[in-house]
XYZ file of C-alpha atoms in Angstrom:
106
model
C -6.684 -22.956 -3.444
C -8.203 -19.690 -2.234
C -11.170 -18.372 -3.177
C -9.641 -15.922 -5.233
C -7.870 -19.029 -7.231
C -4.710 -18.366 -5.981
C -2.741 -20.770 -3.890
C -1.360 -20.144 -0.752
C 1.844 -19.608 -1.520
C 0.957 -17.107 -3.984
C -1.674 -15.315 -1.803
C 0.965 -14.727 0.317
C 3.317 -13.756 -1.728
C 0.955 -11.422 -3.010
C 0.298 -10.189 0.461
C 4.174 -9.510 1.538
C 4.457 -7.216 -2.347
C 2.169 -4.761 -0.515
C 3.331 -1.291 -0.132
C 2.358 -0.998 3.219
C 4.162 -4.822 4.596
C 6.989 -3.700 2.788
C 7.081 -0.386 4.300
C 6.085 -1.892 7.640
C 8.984 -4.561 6.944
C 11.864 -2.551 5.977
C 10.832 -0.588 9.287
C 11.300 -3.594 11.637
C 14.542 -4.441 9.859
C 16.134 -1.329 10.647
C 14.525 -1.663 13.900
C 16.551 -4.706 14.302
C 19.755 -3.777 12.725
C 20.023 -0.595 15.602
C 18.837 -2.834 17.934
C 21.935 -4.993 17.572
C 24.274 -2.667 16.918
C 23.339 -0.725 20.505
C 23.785 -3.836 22.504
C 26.903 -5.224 21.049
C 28.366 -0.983 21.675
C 26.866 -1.306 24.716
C 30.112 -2.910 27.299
C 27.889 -2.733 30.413
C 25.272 -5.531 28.892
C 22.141 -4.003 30.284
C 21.153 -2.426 27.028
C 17.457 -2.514 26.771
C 17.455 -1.452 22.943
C 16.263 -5.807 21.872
C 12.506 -4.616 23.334
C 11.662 -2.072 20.991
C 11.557 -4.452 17.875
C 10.190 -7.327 20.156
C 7.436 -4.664 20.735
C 7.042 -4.024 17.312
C 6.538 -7.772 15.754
C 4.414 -8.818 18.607
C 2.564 -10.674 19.587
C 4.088 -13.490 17.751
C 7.914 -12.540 18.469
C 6.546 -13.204 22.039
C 5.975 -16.629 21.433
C 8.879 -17.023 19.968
C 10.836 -15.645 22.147
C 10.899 -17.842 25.075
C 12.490 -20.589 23.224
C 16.568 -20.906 24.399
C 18.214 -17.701 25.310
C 20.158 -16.989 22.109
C 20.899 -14.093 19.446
C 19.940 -16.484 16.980
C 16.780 -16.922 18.517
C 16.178 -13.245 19.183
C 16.926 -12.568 15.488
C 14.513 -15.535 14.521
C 11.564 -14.182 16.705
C 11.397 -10.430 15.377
C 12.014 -12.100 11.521
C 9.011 -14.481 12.300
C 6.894 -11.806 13.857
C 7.269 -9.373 11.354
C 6.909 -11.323 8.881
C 3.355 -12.794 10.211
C 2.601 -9.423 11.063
C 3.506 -7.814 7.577
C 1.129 -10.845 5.843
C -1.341 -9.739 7.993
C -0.931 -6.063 7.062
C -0.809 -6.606 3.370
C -3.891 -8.724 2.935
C -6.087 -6.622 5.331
C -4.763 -3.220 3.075
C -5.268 -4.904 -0.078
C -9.084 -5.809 1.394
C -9.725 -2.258 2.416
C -8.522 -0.827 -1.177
C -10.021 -3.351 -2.977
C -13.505 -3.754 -1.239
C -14.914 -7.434 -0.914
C -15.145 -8.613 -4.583
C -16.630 -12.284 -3.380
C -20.257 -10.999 -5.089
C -19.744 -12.080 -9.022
C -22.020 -10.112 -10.372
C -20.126 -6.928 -8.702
C-alpha cells in the first residue's frame, strides 16, 4: 500500500487518468500512428520519421529499443516509454496541484 492507502495498481491508475498523461499520451500515439504510416509510404526505406516518437518516450523507449530489430518491437518500445513516461507525468502534476498533503494536521 502507498502512503496515501492506495495500492499500486490504483496509484497508478490514478496517475495515467491525469489530464496532462492523457494529453501527453494521446500525443505520442499520434506520434506513432504518422510515424508508421510515413515509413510504410515511404518505397525508398530510409525514412527517418520512427525517431521522432523514440525521442519523445525516451529515455525508456531507448532501452527498449535495442532488443531484436522488429516493428513489433519498435511499437512495444514507444508504448512502454510513454506509458512510464505519462505515469511519471501524472503523479508529479497531481503533486504540484495538490501540494504535499503527508502533514495530517494540514
Amino acid at each position: 500500500m502507498s502512503r496515501s492507502g492506495r495500492s499500486f495498481a490504483g496509484s497508478l491508475r490514478h496517475a495515467l487518468t491525469d489530464i496532462a498523461a492523457r494529453v501527453y499520451l494521446v500525443a505520442c500515439a499520434a506520434l506513432l500512428v504518422w510515424a508508421l504510416v510515413d515509413t510504410y509510404r515511404d518505397s525508398s526505406g530510409e525514412s527517418m520519421a520512427g525517431v521522432i516518437p523514440l525521442l519523445a518516450t525516451a529515455p525508456v523507449s531507448f532501452v527498449v529499443a535495442v532488443l531484436p530489430e522488429h516493428e513489433t518491437m519498435f511499437v512495444a518500445a514507444v508504448t512502454l516509454g510513454a506509458l512510464v513516461n505519462a505515469t511519471v507525468i501524472g503523479w508529479c502534476s497531481r503533486a504540484l496541484r495538490h501540494g504535499d498533503r503527508t502533514d495530517p494536521a494540514a
